[in-house]
Structure formats: C-alpha cells, structure tokens
Short mmCIF file of C-alpha atoms and ligand atoms in Angstrom, two decimals:
data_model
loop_
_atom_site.label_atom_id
_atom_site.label_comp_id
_atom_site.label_asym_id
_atom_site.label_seq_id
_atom_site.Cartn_x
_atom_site.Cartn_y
_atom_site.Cartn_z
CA UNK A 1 20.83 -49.01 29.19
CA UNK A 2 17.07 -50.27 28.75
CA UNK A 3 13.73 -48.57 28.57
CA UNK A 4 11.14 -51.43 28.36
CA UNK A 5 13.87 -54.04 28.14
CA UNK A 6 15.40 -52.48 25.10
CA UNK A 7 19.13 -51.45 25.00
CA UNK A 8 19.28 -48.13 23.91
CA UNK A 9 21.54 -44.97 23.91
CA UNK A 10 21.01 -41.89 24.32
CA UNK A 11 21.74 -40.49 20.99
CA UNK A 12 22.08 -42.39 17.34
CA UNK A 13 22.36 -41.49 13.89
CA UNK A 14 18.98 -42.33 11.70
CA UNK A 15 19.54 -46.17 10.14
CA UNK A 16 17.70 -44.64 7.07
CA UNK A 17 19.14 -41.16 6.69
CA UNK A 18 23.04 -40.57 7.76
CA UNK A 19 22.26 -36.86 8.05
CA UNK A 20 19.64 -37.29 10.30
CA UNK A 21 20.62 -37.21 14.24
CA UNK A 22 17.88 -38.67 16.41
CA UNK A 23 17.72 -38.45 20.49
CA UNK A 24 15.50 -39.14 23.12
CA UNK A 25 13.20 -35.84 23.91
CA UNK A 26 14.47 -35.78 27.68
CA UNK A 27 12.11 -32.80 28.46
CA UNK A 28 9.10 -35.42 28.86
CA UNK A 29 10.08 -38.33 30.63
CA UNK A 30 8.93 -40.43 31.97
CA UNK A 31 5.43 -39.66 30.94
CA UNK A 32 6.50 -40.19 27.15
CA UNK A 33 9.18 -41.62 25.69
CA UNK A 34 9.74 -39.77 22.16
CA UNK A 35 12.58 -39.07 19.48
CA UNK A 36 13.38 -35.70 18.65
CA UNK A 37 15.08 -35.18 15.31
CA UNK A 38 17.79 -33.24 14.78
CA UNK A 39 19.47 -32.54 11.18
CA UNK A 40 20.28 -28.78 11.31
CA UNK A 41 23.16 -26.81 13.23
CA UNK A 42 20.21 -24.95 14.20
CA UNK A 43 17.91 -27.86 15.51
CA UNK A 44 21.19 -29.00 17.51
CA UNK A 45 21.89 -25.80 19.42
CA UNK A 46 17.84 -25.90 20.50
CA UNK A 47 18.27 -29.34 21.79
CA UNK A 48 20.78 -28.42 23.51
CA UNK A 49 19.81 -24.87 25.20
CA UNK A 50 16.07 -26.39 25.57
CA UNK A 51 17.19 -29.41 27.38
CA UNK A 52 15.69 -32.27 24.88
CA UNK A 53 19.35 -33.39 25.73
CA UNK A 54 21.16 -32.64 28.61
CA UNK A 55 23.87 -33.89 31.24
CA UNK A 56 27.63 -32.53 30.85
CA UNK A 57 28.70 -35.94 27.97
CA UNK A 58 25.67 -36.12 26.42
CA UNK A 59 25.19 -32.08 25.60
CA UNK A 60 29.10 -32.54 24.29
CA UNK A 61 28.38 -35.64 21.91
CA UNK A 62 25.36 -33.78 20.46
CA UNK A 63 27.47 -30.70 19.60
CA UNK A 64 30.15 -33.19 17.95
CA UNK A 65 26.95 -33.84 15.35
CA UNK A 66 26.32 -30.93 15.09
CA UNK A 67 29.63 -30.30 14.11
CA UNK A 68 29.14 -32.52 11.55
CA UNK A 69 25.85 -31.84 10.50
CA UNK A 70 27.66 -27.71 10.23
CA UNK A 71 30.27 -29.68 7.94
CA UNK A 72 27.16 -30.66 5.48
CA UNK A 73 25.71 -27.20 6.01
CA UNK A 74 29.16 -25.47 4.45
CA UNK A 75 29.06 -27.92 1.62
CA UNK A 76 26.51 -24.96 0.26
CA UNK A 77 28.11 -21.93 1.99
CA UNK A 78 30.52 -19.45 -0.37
CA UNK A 79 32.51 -19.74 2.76
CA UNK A 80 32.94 -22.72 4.38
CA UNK A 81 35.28 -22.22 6.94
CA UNK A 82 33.74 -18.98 8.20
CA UNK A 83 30.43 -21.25 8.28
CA UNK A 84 32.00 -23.60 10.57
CA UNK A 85 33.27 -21.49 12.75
CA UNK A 86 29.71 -19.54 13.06
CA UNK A 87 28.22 -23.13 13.84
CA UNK A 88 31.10 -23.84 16.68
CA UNK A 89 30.49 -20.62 18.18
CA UNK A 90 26.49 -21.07 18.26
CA UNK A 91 26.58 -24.19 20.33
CA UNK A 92 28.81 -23.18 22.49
CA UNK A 93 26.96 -20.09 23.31
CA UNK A 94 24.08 -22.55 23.87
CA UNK A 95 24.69 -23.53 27.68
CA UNK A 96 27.75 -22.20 29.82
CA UNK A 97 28.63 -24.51 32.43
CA UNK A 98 29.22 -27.76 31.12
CA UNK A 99 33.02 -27.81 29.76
CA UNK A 100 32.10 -31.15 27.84
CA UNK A 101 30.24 -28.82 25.31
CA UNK A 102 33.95 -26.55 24.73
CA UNK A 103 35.54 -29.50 25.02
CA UNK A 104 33.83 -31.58 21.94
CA UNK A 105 33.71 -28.75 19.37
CA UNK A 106 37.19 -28.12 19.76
CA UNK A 107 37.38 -32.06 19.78
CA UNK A 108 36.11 -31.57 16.05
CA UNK A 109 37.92 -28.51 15.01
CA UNK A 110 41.15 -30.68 16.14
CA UNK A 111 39.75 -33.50 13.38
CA UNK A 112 38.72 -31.42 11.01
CA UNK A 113 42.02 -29.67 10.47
CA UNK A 114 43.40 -32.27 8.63
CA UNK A 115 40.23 -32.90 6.34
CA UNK A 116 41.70 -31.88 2.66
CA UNK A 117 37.98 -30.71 1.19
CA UNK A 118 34.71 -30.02 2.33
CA UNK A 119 33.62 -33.28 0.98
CA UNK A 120 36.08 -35.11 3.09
CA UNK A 121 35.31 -32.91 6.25
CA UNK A 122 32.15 -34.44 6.30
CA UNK A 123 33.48 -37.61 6.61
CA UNK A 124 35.91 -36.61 9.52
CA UNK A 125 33.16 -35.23 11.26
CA UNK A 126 31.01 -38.26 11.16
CA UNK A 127 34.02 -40.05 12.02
CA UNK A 128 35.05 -37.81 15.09
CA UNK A 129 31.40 -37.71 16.91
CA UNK A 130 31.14 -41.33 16.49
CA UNK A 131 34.88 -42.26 18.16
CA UNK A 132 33.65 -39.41 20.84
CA UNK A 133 30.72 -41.05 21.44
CA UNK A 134 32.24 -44.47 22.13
CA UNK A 135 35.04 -43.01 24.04
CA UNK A 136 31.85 -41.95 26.13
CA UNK A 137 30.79 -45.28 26.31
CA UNK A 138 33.72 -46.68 27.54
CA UNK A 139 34.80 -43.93 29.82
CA UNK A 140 31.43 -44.02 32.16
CA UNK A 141 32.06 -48.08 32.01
CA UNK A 142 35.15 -47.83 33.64
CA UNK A 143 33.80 -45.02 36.09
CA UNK A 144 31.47 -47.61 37.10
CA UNK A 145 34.46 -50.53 37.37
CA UNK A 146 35.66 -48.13 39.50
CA UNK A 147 33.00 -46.85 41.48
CA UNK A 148 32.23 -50.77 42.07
CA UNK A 149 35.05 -51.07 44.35
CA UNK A 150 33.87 -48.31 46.38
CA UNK A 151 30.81 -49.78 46.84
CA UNK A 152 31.88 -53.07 47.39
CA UNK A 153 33.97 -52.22 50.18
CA UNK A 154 30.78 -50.37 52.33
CA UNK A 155 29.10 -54.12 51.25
CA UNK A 156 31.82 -55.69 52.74
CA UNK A 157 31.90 -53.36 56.24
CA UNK A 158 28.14 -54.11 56.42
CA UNK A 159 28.35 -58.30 56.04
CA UNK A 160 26.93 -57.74 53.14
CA UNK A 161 23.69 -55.52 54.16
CA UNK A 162 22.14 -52.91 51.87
CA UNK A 163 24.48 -50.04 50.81
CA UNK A 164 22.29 -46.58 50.70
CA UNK A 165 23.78 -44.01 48.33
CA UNK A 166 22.33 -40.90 48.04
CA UNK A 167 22.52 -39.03 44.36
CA UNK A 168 21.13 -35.82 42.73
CA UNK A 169 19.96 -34.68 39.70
CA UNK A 170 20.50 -37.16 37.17
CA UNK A 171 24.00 -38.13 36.16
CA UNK A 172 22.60 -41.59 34.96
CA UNK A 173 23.09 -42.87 31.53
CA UNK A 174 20.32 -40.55 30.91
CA UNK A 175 23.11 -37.63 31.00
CA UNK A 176 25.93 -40.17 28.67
CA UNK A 177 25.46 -41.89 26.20
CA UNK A 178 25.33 -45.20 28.31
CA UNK A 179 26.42 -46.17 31.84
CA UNK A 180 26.43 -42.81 33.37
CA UNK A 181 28.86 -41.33 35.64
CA UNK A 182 26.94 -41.57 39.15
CA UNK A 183 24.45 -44.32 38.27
CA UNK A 184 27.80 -46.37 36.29
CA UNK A 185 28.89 -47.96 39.84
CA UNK A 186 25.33 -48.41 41.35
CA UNK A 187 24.37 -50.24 38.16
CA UNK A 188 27.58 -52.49 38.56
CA UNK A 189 27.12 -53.19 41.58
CA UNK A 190 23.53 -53.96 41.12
CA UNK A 191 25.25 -56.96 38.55
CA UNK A 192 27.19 -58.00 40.64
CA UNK A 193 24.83 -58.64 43.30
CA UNK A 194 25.43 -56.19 45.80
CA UNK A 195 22.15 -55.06 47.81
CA UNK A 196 22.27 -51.28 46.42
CA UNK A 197 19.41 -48.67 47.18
CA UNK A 198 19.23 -44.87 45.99
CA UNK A 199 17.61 -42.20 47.78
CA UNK A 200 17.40 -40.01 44.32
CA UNK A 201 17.12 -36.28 45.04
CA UNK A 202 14.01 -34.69 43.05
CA UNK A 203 16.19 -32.11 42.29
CA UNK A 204 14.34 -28.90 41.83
CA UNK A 205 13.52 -26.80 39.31
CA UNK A 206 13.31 -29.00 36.82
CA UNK A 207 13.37 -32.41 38.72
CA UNK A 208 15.86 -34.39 36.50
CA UNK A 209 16.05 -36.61 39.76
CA UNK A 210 12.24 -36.96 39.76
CA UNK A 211 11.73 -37.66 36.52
CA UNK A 212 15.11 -39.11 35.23
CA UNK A 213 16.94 -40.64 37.73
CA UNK A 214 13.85 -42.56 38.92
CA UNK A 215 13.35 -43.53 35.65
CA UNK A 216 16.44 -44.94 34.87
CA UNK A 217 16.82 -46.81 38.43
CA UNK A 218 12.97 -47.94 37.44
CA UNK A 219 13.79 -49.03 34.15
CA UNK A 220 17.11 -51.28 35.13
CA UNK A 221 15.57 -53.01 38.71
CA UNK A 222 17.38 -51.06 41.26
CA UNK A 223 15.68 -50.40 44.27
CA UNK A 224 15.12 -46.71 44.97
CA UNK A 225 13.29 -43.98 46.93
CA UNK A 226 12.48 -40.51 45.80
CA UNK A 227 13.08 -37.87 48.12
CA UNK A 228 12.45 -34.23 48.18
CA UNK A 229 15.82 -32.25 47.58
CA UNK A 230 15.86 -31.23 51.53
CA UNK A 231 15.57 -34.68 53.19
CA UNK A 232 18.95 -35.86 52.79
CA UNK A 233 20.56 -34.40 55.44
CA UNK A 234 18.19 -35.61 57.51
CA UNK A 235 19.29 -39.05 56.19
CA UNK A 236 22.81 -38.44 56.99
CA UNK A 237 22.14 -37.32 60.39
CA UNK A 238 20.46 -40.76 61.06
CA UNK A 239 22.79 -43.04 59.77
CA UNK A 240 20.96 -43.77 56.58
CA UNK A 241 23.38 -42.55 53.66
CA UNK A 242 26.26 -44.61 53.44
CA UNK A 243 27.78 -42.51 50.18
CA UNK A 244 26.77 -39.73 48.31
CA UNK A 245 27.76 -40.15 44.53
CA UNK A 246 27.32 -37.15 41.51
CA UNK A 247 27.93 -36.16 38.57
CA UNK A 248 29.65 -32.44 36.82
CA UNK A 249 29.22 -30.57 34.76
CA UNK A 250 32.44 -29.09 35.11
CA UNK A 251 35.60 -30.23 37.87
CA UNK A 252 38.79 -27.60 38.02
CA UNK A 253 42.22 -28.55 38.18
CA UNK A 254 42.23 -28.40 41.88
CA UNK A 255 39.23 -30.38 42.35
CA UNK A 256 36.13 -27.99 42.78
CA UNK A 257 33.11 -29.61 41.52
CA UNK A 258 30.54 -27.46 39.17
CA UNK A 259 26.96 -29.92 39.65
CA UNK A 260 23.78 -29.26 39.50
CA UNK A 261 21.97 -26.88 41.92
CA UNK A 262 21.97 -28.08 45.81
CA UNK A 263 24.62 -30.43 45.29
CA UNK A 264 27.01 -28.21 47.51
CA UNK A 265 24.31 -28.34 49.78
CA UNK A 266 24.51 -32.21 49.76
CA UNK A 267 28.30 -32.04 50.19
CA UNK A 268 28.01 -29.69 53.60
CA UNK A 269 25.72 -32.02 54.88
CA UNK A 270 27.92 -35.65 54.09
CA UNK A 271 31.38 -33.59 55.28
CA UNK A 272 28.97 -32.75 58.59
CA UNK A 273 28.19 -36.21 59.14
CA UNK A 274 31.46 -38.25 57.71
CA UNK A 275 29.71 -39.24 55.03
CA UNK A 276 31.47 -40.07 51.54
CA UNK A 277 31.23 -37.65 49.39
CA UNK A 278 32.32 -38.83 45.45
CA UNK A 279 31.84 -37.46 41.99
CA UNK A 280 32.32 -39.43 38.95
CA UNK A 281 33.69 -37.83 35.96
CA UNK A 282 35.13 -38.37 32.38
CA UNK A 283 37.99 -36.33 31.67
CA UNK A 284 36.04 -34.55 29.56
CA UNK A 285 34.60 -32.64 32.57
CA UNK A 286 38.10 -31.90 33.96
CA UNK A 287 38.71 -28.32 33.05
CA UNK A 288 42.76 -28.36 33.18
CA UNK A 289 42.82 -24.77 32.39
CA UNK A 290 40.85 -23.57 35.52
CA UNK A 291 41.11 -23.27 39.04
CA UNK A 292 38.96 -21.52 41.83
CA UNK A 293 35.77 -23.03 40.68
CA UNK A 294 33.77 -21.27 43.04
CA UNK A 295 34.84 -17.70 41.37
CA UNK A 296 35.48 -18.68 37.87
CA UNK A 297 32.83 -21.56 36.52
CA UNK A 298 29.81 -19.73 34.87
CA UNK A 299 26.66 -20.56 36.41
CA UNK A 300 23.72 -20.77 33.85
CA UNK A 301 20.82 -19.17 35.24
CA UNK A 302 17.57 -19.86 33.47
CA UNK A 303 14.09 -18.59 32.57
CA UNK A 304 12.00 -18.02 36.31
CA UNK A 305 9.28 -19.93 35.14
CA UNK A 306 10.97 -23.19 36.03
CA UNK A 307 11.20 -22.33 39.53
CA UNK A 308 7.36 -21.01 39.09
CA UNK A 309 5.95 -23.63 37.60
CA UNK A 310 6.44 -27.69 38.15
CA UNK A 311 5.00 -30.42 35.30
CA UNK A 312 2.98 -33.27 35.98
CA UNK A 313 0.97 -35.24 34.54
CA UNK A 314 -3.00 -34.77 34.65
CA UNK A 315 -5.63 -37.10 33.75
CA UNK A 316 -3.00 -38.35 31.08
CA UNK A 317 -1.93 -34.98 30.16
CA UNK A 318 1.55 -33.06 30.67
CA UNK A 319 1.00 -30.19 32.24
CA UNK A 320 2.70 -27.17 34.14
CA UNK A 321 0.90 -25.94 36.72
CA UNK A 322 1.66 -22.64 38.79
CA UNK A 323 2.73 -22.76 42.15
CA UNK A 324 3.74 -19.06 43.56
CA UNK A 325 1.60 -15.53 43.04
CA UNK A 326 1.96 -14.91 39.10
CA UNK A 327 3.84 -11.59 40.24
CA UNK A 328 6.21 -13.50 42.17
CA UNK A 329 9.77 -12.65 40.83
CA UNK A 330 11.74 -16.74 40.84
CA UNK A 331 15.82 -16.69 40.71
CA UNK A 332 16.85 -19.91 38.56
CA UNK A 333 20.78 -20.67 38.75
CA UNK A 334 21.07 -23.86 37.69
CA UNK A 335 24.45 -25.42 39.04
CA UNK A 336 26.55 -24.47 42.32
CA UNK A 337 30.29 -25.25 43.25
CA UNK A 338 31.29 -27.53 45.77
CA UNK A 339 34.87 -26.83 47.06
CA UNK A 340 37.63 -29.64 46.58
CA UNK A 341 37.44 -29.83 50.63
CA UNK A 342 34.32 -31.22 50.88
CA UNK A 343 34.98 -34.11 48.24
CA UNK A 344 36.36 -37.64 49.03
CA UNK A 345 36.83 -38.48 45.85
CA UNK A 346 36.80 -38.17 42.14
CA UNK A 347 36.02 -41.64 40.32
CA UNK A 348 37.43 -41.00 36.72
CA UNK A 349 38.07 -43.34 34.10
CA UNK A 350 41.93 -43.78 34.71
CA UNK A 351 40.89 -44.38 38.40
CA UNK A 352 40.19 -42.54 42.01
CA UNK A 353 41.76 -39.52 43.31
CA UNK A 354 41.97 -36.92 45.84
CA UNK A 355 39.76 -33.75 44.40
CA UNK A 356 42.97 -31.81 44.20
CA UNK A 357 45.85 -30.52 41.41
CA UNK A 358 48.09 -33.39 42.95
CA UNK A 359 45.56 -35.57 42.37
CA UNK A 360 44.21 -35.00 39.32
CA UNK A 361 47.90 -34.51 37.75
CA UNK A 362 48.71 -38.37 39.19
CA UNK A 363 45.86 -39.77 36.76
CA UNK A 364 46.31 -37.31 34.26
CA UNK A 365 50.15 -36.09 34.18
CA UNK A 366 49.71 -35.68 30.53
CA UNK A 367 47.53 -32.58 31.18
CA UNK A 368 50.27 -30.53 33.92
C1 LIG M 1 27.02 -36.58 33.99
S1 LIG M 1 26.69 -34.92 33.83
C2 LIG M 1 25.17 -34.79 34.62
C3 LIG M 1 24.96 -33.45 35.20
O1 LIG M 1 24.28 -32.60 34.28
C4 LIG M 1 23.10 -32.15 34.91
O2 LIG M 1 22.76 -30.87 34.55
P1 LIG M 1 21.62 -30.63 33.42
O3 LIG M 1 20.57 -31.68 33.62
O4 LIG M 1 21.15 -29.23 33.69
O5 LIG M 1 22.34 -30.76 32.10
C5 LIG M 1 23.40 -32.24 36.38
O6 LIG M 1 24.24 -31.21 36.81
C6 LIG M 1 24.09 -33.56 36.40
O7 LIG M 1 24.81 -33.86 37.54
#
C-alpha cells in the first residue's frame, strides 16, 4: 500500500546489495518513517523479537530471509548444516505466538532440502522467501475479495449508508507484506466505493492501533476514528458497530483465534450484542496440528515497561514517558484466545468458514 502516495511493501531486498534485507522500522511510526537494515541471522532475530517488524505474515517472511541470509552465513561455517539449524532455531525462539514464524522456517528447511551445495542453497533460499512473500501478497488480496462481499452485503442492508467496522491492533498491510488481513476487505471496499468507516482500537501497550492502523487508514483515504481500547462495547451497545474484523496470530484447527491482547474482549462484547464477529487469516496462521487454543497457544508476555510507559511525540521528539509509580509492578501478555464460539467467521484465502474443524477441513481438506 502507500505512504505519501508511494506503493510500498513492507519488506524488500536492497536494489544495490542482494544480501542486504531492508524493512520499514515499525517501532516509530508514524512519527518517522525509516528503513532498518537487516543482513545478519542475528540482525533478523532482533527485528523480529524487538518489533521493527511485526504482525503474524510479516514476522514469518522476515525469518524466510533470514533463512537465507543463515544460508550465506554457512557458506563460512566448518559446518554448515549444524549452522543452519542454529539459525532456524534462533528465530523461532524469537517470539512464541505467531505460528507464521514456525511455519516459514520450516517453509525453507522444506526448500532447502533439495539444494545440492551450499552455493546453490543460497539460491533456494532467495528463491523460497521471495515465492513466500508473494504467496503473501496474493493470499491477503483474496482475503480482501472475500471480505468485500461481507461488507457489501451490510452496504446493501443499509441502502447503501456507511458500514462501521470496528478493528484492533493492526492487522493492516502494516502486519503483511501488502493488503493485510483485516484492513484487505475495508480497503476493497473503500475501491469499490462502498461508504466504509473504522473505529481502530488504540490497542494498548504498545498501541499498534494508534500508531499503525491509523496510519495506514490515514495514508490510503479511509475514513476512521481512534478509540481507546474500552469504548467499543459501548459502540456495540448503541448500534454503532456493524462488524468487527481481526487479524491472528495464530487460529487452531477448531477455530480458536490467538490475536492480540483485548481482542477476546472485543469478541464477548459483538457475541453480546449480535454483532459480526470475523477474522481474516492466511493459511499460514492455521495451526492444523493444534486444538484447544485457549490451553495450548503460548502467550508472549513482554518486558513491564510497555505497560509502564506510553511514547509520544514531544516538541518533535519521540519520547516515553512514565505513567504509574516507578515501583509499580506491570503484567504484559501480549495476545489472548478467543473461543471458536464467539467467531462468525474466518475469511481465508480459499474463502469463508465457520471457526470450526468442519469448517476449516471444507477449505482446507488437504490438511485433515
Ligand atoms: C495479520 S497478523 C496481525 C496481528 O499481529 C499483531 O501482533 P504484533 O503486533 O504483536 O505482532 C496483532 O495480534 C495483529 O492482529
């Protein structure tokens, strides 16, 4: 999507140097819009754990690079398969929720199996994270042909009026590599000239909604309104939500949904007050191997001081500025579960279905 008209993506390989990987430094926006560099296995897995990248496709497309970039590293090792295997396991030790991250090294490993030499693994690798990346591309397209239906039907039951969804965190192309998951169908919609508006959650600690979402929706034209992460039931009650739509991190086999903080919050509130209650995903997110999301996804808990401590910008400055007793103890988990019962739908790339093992297995009966 754009950032001052521009089409960009999230995450590119330098036009002057093909070991260099370059990505947007996510941690400052939208007070600056930089590049951070990345051409080490080492400078990958701090992207990643720091959150210069994140969102579930985007933290799994940077570990494909750095897959590859691991591939160049073992060109010098004595041992270069043990190498590789020391790289795989230290981004996925980076951050635990997000299946995409498991999901795209073993993506690689899969490629990289057939590579004959080292010299030719680097080319598979290259190879691999690029076709992942696209598939990305693609994927959170076709979430949003989807997703467009959805939201053309509300347009339709309102003569046309202005369709309210409600998202959190950011699951915007901000979190992909283009497109999104949530934002995919708003920003179809918005092309095809349905009256769309977002109510975008803050989305405390680290107000991805706040800083990202709003952004984005800034950026691309489509009318929004920030709210503070406890306002939209309040919404709901009145009438003034007509869908809720997320993103995952990671979605189980029978449909629980692993999003960012509050999110099951969100979905109490829409099941309360009929409201639709849909996730988009790529099938990346799908964890086929797990069920019971509520007792088996990890939740990543992180440092205290993000709860302690919001950033802002001051007199042109970024700053983070203390807002608790210093001695206050903060707990920081940084995703919940929402059960499969209090989800309409899932909007994947092969189509909607019920959040359940039947429905998941009808788009994907490859995977059962
Ligand atoms: C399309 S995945 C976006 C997903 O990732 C976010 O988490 P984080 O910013 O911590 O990586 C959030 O859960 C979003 O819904």
């Amino acid at each position: 999507m754009n950032i001052n008209g521009k089409h960009h993506h999230t995450i590119w390989v330098s036009e002057i140097n093909e070991k260099l990987i370059q990505v947007f430094d996510q941690r400052y926006f939208p007070h600056k819009v930089e590049v951070f560099d990345i051409s080490t296995t080492d400078e990958a897995a701090f992207a990643i754990k720091e959150m210069v990248v994140r969102g579930a496709p985007l933290i799994g497309v940077t570990a494909a690079y750095g897959m590859y970039l691991g591939c160049i590293e073992a060109l010098t090792q004595s041992n270069p398969d043990e190498y590789l295997k020391q790289v795989a396991s230290k981004l996925n030790a980076t951050r635990p929720t997000a299946v995409n991250l498991s999901w795209a090294v073993n993506e690689m490993e899969l490629a990289l199996k057939n590579a004959s030499d080292t010299d030719e693994r680097v080319r598979v690798a290259l190879k691999r994270a690029h076709e992942i990346k696209q598939e990305d591309i693609d994927i959170c397209f076709n979430i949003g042909q989807y997703g467009l239906k959805l939201i053309q039907e509300i347009s339709k039951k309102k003569n046309g009026k202005r369709v309210n969804i409600l998202t959190h965190c950011n699951a915007g192309w901000l979190a992909t590599i283009d497109w999104g998951t949530a934002t995919s169908p708003i920003y179809q919609a918005q092309q095809a000239g349905i009256d769309v508006h977002v109510w975008v959650d803050e989305t405390r600690p680290r107000n991805q909604g706040a800083n990202l979402t709003a952004f984005e929706l800034n950026q691309q034209g489509v009318q929004h309104t920030l709210i503070n992460d406890n306002t939209g039931g309040h919404l709901m009650q009145h009438g003034m939500v007509d869908m809720v739509i997320v993103g995952t991190d990671r979605t189980t086999r029978n449909g629980d949904v692993a999003n960012k903080i509050g999110t099951y919050l969100k979905a109490l509130a829409a099941h309360d007050n009929n409201v639709p209650f849909y996730v988009g995903l790529p099938s990346s997110t799908l964890d086929f191997d797990m069920v019971d999301g509520v007792k088996n996804i990890p939740i990543e808990t992180r440092d205290e001081n993000e709860v302690k401590y919001i950033q802002g910008k001051v007199d042109g400055e970024i700053k983070s500025v203390l807002i608790c007793p210093e001695t206050t103890p903060a707990a920081n988990y940084g995703f919940d579960v929402t059960p499969a019962k209090y989800v309409t739908g899932l909007i994947t790339e092969r189509g909607i279905c019920e959040a359940s093992e039947k429905g998941i297995q009808q788009l994907f009966p490859e995977k059962f």
